[in-house]
mmCIF file of C-alpha atoms and ligand atoms in Angstrom:
data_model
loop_
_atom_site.group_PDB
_atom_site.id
_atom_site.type_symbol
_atom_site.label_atom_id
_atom_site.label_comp_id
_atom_site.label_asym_id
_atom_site.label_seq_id
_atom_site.Cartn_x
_atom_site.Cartn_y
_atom_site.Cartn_z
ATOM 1 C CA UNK A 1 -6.208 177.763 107.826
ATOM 2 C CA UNK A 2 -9.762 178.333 109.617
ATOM 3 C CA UNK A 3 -10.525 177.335 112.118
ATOM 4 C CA UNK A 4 -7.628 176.633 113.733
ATOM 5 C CA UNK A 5 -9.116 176.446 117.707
ATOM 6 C CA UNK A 6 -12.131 174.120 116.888
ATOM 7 C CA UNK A 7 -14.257 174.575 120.047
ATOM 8 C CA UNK A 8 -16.391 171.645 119.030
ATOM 9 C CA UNK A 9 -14.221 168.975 119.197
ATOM 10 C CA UNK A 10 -14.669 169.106 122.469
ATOM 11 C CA UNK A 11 -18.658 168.893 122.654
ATOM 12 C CA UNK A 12 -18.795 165.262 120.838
ATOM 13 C CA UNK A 13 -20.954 163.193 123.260
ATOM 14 C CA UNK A 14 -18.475 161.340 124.314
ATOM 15 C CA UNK A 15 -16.305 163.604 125.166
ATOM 16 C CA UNK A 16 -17.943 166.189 126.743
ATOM 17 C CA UNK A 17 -18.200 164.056 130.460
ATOM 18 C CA UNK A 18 -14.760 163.906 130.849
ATOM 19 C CA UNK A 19 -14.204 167.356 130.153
ATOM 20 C CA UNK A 20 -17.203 168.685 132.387
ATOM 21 C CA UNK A 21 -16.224 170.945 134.820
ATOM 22 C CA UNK A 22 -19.076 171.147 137.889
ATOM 23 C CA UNK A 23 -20.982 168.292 138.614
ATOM 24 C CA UNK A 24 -23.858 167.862 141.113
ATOM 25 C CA UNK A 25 -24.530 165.493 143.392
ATOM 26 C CA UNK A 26 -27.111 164.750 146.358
ATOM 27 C CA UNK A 27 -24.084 165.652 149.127
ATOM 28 C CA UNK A 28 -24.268 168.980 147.613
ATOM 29 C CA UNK A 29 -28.373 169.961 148.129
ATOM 30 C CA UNK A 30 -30.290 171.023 151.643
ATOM 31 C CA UNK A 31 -33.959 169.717 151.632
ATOM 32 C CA UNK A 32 -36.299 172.761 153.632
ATOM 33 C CA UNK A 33 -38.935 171.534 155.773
ATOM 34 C CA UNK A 34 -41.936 173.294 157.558
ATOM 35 C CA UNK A 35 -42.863 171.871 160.604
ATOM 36 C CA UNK A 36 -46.100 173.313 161.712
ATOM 37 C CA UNK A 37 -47.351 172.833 165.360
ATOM 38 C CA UNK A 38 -51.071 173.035 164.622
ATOM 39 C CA UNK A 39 -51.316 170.142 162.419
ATOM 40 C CA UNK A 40 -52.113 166.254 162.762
ATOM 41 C CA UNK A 41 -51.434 165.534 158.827
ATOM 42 C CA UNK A 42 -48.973 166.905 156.265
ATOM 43 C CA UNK A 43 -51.095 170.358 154.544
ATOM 44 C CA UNK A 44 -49.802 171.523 150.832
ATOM 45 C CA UNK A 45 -48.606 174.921 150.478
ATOM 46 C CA UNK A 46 -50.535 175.931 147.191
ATOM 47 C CA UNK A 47 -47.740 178.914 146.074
ATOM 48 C CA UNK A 48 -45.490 176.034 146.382
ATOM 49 C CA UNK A 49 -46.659 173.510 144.074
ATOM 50 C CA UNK A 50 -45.310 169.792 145.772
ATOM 51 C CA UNK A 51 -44.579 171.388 148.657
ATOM 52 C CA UNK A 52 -46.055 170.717 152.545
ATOM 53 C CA UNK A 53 -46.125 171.274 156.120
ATOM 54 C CA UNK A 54 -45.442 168.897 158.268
ATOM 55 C CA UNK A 55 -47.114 168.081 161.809
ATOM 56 C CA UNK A 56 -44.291 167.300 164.529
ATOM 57 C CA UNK A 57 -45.634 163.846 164.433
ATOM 58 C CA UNK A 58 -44.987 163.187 160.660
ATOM 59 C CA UNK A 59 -41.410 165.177 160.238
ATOM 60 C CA UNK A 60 -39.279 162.476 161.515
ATOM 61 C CA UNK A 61 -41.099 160.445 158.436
ATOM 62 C CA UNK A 62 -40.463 162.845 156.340
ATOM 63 C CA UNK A 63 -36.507 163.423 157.439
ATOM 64 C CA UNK A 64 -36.195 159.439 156.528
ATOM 65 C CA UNK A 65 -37.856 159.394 153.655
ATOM 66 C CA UNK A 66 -35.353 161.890 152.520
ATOM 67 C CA UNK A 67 -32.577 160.457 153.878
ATOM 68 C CA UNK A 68 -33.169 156.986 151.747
ATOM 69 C CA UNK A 69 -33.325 158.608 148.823
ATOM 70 C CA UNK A 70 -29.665 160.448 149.402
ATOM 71 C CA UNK A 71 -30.711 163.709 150.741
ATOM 72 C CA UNK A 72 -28.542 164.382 153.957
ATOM 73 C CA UNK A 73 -28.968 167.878 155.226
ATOM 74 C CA UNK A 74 -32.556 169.165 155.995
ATOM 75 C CA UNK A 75 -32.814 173.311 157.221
ATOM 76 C CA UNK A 76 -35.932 173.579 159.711
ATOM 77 C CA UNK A 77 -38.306 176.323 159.367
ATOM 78 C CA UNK A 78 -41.481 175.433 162.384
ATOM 79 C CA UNK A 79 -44.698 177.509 162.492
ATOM 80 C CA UNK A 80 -46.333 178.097 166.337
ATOM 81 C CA UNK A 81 -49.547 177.730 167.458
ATOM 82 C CA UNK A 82 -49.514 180.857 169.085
ATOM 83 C CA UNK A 83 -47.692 183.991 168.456
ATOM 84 C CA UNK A 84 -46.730 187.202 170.539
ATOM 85 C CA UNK A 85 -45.107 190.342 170.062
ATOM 86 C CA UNK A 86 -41.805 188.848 171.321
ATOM 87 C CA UNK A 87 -41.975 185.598 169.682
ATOM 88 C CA UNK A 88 -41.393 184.035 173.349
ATOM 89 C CA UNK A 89 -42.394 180.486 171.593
ATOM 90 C CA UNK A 90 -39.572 180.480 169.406
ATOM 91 C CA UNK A 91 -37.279 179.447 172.503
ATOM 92 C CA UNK A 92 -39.429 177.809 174.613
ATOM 93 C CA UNK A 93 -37.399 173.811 174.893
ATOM 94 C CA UNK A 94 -41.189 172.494 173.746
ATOM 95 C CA UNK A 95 -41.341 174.792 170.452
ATOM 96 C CA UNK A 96 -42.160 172.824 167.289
ATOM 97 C CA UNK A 97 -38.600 173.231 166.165
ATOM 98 C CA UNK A 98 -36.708 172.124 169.100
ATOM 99 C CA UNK A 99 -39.768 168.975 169.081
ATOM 100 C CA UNK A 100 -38.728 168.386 165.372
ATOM 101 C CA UNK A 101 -35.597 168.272 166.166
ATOM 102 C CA UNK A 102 -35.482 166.202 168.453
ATOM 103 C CA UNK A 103 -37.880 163.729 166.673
ATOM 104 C CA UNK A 104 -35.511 163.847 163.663
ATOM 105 C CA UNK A 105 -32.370 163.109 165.286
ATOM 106 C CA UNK A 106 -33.522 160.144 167.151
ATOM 107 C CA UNK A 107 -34.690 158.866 163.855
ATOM 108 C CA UNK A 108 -32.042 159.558 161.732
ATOM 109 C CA UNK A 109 -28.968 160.405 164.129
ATOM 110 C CA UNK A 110 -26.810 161.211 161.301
ATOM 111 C CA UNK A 111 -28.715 163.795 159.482
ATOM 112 C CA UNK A 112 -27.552 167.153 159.432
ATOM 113 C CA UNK A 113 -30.454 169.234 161.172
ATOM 114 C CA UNK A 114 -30.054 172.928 160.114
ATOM 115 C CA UNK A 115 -32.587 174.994 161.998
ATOM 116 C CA UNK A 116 -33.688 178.793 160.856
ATOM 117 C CA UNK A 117 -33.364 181.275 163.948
ATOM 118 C CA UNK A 118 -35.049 184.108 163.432
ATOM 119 C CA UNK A 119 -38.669 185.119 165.108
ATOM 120 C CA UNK A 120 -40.816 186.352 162.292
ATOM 121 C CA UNK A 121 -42.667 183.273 162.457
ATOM 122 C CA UNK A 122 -43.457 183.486 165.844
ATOM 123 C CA UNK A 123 -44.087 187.036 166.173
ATOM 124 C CA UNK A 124 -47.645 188.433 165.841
ATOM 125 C CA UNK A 125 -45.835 191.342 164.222
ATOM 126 C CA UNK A 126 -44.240 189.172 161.245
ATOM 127 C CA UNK A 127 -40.950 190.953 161.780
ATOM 128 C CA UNK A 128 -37.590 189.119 162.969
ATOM 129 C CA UNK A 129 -37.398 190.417 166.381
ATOM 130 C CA UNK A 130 -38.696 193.071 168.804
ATOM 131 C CA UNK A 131 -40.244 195.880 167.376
ATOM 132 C CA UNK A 132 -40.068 199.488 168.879
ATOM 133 C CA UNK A 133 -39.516 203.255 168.737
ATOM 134 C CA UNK A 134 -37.022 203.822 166.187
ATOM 135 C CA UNK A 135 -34.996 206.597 164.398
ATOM 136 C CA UNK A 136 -37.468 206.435 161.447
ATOM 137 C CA UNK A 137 -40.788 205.036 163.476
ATOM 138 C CA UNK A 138 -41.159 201.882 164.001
ATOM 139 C CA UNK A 139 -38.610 199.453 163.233
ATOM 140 C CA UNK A 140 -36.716 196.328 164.107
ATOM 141 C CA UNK A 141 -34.676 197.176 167.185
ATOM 142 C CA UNK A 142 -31.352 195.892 166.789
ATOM 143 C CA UNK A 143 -29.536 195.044 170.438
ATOM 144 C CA UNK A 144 -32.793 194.227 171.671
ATOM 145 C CA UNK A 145 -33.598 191.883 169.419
ATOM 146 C CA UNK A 146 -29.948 189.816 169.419
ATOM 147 C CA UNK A 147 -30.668 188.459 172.952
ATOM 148 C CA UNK A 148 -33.948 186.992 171.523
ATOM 149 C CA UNK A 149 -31.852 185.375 168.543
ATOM 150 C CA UNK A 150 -29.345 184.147 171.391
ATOM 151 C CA UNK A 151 -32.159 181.689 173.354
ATOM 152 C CA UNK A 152 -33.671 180.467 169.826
ATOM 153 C CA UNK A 153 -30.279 179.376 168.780
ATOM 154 C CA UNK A 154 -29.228 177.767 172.302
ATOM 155 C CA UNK A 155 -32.464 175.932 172.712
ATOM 156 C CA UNK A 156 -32.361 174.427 168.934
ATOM 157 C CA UNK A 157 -28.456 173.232 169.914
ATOM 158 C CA UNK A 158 -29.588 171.817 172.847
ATOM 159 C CA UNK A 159 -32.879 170.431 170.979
ATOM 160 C CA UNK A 160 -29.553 168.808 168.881
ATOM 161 C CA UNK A 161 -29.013 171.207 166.053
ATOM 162 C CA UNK A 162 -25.867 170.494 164.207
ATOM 163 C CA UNK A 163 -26.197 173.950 162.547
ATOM 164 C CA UNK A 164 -28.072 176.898 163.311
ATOM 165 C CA UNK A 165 -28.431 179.777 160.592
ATOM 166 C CA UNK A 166 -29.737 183.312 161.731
ATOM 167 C CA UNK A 167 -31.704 184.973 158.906
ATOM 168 C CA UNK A 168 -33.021 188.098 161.172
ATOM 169 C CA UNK A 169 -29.839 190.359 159.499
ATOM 170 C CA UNK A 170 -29.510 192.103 162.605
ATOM 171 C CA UNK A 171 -26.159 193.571 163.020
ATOM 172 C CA UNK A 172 -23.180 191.474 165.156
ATOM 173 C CA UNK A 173 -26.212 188.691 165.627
ATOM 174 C CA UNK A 174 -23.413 186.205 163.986
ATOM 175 C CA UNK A 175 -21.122 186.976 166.959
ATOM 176 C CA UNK A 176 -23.551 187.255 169.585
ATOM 177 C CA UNK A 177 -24.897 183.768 168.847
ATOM 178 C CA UNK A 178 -21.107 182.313 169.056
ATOM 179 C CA UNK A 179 -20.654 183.562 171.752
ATOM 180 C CA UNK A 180 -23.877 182.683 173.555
ATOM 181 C CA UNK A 181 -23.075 178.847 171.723
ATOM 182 C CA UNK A 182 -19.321 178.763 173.739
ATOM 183 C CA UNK A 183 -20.378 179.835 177.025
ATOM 184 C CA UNK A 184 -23.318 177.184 177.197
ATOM 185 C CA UNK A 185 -20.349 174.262 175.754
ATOM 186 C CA UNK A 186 -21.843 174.259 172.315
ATOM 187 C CA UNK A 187 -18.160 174.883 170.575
ATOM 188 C CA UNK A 188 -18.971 172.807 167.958
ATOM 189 C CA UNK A 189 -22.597 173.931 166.463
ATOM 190 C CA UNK A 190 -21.928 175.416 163.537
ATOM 191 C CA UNK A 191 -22.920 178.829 162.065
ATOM 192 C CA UNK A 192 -24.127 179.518 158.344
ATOM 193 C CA UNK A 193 -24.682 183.120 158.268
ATOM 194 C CA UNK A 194 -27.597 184.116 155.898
ATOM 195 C CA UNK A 195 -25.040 186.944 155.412
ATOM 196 C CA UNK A 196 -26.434 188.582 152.300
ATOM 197 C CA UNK A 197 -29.550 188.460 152.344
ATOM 198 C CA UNK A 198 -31.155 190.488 150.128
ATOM 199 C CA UNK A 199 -34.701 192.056 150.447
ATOM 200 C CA UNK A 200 -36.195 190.195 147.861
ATOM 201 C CA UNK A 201 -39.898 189.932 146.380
ATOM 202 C CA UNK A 202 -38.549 185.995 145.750
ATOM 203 C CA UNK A 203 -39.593 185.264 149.183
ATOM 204 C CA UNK A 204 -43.323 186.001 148.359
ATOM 205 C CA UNK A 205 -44.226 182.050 148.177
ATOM 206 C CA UNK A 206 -42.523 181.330 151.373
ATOM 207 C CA UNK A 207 -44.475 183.538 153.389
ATOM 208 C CA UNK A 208 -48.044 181.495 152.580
ATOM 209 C CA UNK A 209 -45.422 178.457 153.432
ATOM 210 C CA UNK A 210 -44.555 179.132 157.076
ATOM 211 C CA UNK A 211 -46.998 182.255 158.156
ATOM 212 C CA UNK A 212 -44.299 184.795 158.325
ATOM 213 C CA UNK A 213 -46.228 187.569 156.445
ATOM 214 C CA UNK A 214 -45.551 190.649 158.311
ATOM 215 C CA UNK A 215 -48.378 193.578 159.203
ATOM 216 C CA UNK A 216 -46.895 196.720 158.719
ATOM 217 C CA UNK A 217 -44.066 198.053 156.946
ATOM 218 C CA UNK A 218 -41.652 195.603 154.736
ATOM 219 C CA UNK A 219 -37.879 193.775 155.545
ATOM 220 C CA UNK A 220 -35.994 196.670 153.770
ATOM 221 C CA UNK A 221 -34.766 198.228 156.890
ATOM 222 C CA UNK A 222 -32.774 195.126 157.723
ATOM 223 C CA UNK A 223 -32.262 192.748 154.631
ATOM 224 C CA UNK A 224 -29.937 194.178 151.621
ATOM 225 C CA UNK A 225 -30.670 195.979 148.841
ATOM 226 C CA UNK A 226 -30.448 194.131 145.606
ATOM 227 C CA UNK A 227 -28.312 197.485 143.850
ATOM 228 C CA UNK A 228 -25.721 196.800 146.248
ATOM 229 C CA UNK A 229 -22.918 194.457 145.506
ATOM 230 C CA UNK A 230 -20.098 196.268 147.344
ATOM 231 C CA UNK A 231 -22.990 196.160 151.013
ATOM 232 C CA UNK A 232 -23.248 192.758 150.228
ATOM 233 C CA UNK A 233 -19.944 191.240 149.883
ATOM 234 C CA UNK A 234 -19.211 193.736 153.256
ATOM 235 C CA UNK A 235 -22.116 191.751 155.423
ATOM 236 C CA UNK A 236 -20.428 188.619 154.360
ATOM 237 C CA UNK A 237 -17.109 189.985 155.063
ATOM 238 C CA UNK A 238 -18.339 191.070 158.615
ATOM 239 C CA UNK A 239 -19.879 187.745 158.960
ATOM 240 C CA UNK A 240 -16.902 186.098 158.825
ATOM 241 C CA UNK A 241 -15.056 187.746 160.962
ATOM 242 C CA UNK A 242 -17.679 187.424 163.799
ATOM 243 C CA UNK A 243 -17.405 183.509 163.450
ATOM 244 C CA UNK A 244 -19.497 182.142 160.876
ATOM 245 C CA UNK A 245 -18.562 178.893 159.330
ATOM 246 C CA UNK A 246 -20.434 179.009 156.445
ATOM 247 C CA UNK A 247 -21.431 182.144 154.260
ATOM 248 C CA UNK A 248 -25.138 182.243 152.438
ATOM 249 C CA UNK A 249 -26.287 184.295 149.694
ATOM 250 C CA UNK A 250 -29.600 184.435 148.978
ATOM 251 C CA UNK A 251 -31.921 184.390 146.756
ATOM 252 C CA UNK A 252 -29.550 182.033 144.783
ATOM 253 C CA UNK A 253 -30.390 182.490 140.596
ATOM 254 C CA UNK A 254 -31.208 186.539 140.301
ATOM 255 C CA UNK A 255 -27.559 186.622 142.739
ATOM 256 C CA UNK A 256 -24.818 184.275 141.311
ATOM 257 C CA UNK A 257 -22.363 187.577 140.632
ATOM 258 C CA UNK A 258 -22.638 187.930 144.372
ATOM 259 C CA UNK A 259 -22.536 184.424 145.413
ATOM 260 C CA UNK A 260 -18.751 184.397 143.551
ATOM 261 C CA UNK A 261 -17.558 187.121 144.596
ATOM 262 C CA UNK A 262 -18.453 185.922 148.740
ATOM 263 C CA UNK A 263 -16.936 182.522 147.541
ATOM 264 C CA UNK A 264 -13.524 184.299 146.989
ATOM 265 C CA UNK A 265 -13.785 184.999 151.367
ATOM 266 C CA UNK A 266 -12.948 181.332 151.515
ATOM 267 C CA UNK A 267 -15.296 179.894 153.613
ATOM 268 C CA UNK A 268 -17.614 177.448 152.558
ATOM 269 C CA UNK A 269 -20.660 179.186 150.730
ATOM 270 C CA UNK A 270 -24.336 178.043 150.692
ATOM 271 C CA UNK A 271 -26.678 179.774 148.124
ATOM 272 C CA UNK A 272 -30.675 179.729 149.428
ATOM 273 C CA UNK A 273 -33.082 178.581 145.922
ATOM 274 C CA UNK A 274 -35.759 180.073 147.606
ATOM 275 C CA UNK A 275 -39.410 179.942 147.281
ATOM 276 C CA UNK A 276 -40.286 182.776 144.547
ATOM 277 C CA UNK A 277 -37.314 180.835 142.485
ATOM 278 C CA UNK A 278 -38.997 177.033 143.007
ATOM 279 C CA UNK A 279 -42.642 178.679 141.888
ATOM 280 C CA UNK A 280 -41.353 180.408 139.194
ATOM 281 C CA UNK A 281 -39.938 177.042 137.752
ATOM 282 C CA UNK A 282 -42.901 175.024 138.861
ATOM 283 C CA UNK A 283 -45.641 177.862 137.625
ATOM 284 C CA UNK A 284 -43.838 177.197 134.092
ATOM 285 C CA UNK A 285 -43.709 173.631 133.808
ATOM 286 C CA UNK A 286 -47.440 173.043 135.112
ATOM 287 C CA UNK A 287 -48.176 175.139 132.110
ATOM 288 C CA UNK A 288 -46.027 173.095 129.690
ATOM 289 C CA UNK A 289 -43.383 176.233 128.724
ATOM 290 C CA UNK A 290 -41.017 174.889 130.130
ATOM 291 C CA UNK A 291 -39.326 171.301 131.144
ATOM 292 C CA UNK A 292 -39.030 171.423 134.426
ATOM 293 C CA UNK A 293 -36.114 168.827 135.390
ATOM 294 C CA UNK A 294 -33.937 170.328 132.525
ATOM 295 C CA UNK A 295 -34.703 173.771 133.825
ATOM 296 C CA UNK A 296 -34.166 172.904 137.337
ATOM 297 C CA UNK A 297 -30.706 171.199 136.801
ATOM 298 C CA UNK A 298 -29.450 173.973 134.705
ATOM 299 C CA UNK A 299 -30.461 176.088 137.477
ATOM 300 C CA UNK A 300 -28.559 174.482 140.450
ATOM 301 C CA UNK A 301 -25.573 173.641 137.903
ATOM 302 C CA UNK A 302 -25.411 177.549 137.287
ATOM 303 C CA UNK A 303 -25.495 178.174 141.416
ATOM 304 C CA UNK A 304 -22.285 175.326 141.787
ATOM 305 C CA UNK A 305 -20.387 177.189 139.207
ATOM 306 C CA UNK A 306 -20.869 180.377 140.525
ATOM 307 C CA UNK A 307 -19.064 179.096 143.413
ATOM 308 C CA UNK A 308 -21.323 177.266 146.146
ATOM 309 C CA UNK A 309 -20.593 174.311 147.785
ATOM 310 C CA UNK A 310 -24.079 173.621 148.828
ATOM 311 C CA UNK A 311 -27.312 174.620 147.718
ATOM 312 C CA UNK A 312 -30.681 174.881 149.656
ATOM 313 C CA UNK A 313 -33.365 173.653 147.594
ATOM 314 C CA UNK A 314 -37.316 172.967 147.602
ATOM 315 C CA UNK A 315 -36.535 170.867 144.278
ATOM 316 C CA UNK A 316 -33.833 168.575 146.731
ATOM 317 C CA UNK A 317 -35.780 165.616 146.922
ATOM 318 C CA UNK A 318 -37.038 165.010 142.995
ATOM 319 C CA UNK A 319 -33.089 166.188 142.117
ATOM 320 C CA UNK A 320 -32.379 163.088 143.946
ATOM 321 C CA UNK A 321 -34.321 160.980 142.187
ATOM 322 C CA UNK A 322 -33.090 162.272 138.683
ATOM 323 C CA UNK A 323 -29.416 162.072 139.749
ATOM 324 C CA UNK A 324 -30.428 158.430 140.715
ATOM 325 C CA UNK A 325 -31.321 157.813 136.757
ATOM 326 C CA UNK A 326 -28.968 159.318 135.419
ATOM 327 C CA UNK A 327 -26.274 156.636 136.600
HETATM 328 C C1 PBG B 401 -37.220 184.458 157.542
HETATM 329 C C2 PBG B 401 -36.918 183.779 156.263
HETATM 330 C C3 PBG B 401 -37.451 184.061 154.998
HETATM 331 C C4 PBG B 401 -36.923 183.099 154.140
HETATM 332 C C5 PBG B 401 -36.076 182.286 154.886
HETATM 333 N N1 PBG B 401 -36.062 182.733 156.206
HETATM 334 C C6 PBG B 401 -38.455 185.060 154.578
HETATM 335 C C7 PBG B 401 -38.192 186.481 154.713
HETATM 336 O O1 PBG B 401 -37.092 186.949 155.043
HETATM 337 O O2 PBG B 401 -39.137 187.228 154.493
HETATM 338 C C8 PBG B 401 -37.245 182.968 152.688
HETATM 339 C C9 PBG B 401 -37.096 181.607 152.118
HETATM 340 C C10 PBG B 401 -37.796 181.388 150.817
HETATM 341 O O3 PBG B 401 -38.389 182.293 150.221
HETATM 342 O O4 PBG B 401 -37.753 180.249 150.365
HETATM 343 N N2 PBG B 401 -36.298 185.365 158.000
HETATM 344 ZN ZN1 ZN B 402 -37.194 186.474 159.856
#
């Protein structure tokens, strides 16, 4: 007899919801916003089709307006009016992230405020930390640098931060920032660790976005190769055991063998859609090859089953609005 194992009678319409095994919903996506210091009105980012900065005076708006429509988690990214070779703004208590902050919590108390500490958008440099005299020239120095990452993620908890999520990959940064977090009382900020973060031409888009093109040089002295799966799952590994609460991989779609093999660490894993992956999308569609709320929901339905809990997205707000019709 052939067939015997008829696949198909499990894809009649029907059926096929009941047997679904990931689903997506709005508790599962993290909205980015750019706050940016110099402005009065809300400025599109042109890479980023749909995409703008906010003034400090319009994010709180912004923060609600997401909130209404479902979207609880927002990760803060701020650009500086001025920059210096230490990125000394990106701690001061009156930044535009700890303002934002602050703005969006008295708004919308229950929000979960993420907030992005590095310091290549407030370095003149573009890179995420002090620069100096290293082994191979001139390079990211490491110790230095985790001291500046300390302040930037105390002042954003004391701004309010629920979360705060170093991106600089600087080595033991995860555990130097708990530690900084329990001596000030802040035992229960969390840490997501952008613990594999790969040194990816995805993140092209992002640097129009929030002004954190760099002016010599390139991030592949301190973000991961993308041959390396073994490095990779070791960062995360480390990550963990310096404290972090929640593991990231990103980019998210060119990375989903990594992103399941961190997920077996057990700790809660976020996956970063970043910019290069929301133009890529959005370049299509505009262009009619592709659909683009078909593509995008296949691709945040592939991140989920690859094993993340939550995704960061630039598509978080129209997903929530699709999800909504779908009911
Ligand atoms: C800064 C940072 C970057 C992104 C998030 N934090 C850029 C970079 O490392 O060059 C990229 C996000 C995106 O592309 O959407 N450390
Ligand atoms: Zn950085």
């Amino acid at each position: 007899m052939f067939p015997e194992r008829r696949m198909r009678r499990a894809r009649s319409r029907n059926i096929q919801p009941l047997l679904r095994e990931i689903s997506l919903t709005k508790h599962d996506l993290i909205a980015p916003l750019f706050v940016d210091e110099s402005l009065t009105a809300p400025h599109p980012i042109s890479a980023m089709p749909g995409q703008s900065r906010f003034p400090v005076n319009g994010i709180a708006d912004e923060a609600e307006r997401l909130w209404r429509r479902g979207i609880h988690a927002v990760l803060l990214f701020g650009i500086p009016k001025t920059k210096d070779p230490e990125g000394s703004c990106a701690f001061d208590p009156e930044g535009v992230v700890q303002q934002a902050v602050r703005k969006i919590k008295e708004r919308v108390p229950e929000i979960v405020v993420i907030t992005d500490v590095c310091a290549c958008e407030y370095t003149s440099h573009g890179h995420c930390g002090i620069i100096g005299e290293a082994r191979c020239g001139t390079d990211l120095l490491n110790d230095r640098s985790l001291e500046l990452m300390n302040k930037i993620a105390l002042s954003h908890a004391e701004s309010g931060a629920d979360i705060v999520a170093p991106s600089s990959m600087l080595d033991g940064v995860v555990g130097s920032i708990r530690s900084a977090l329990d001596r000030s009382g802040f035992v229960e900020v969390m840490i997501m660790a952008y613990s594999t973060k790969f040194c990816s031409a995805l993140y092209g888009p992002f640097r129009e976005a929030a002004d954190s093109g760099f002016s010599f040089g390139d991030r592949s002295t301190y973000q991961i190769d993308p041959a390396n799966r073994r490095e990779a799952f070791l960062e995360s590994r480390l990550d963990m055991d310096e404290g972090a609460d929640i593991l990231m991989v990103k980019p998210a779609g060119f990375y989903l063998d990594i992103l399941s093999e961190v997920a077996t660490l057990g700790l809660p894993v976020a996956a970063y859609q970043v910019s290069g992956e929301y133009s890529m999308i959005k370049a299509a569609a505009g262009r009619g090859w592709l659909k683009e709320r078909a593509t995008v929901l296949e691709s945040l339905i592939s991140i989920k089953r690859a094993g993340a809990e939550m995704i960061i997205t630039y598509f978080a707000s129209d997903v929530a609005g699709w999800l909504d019709e779908e009911l």
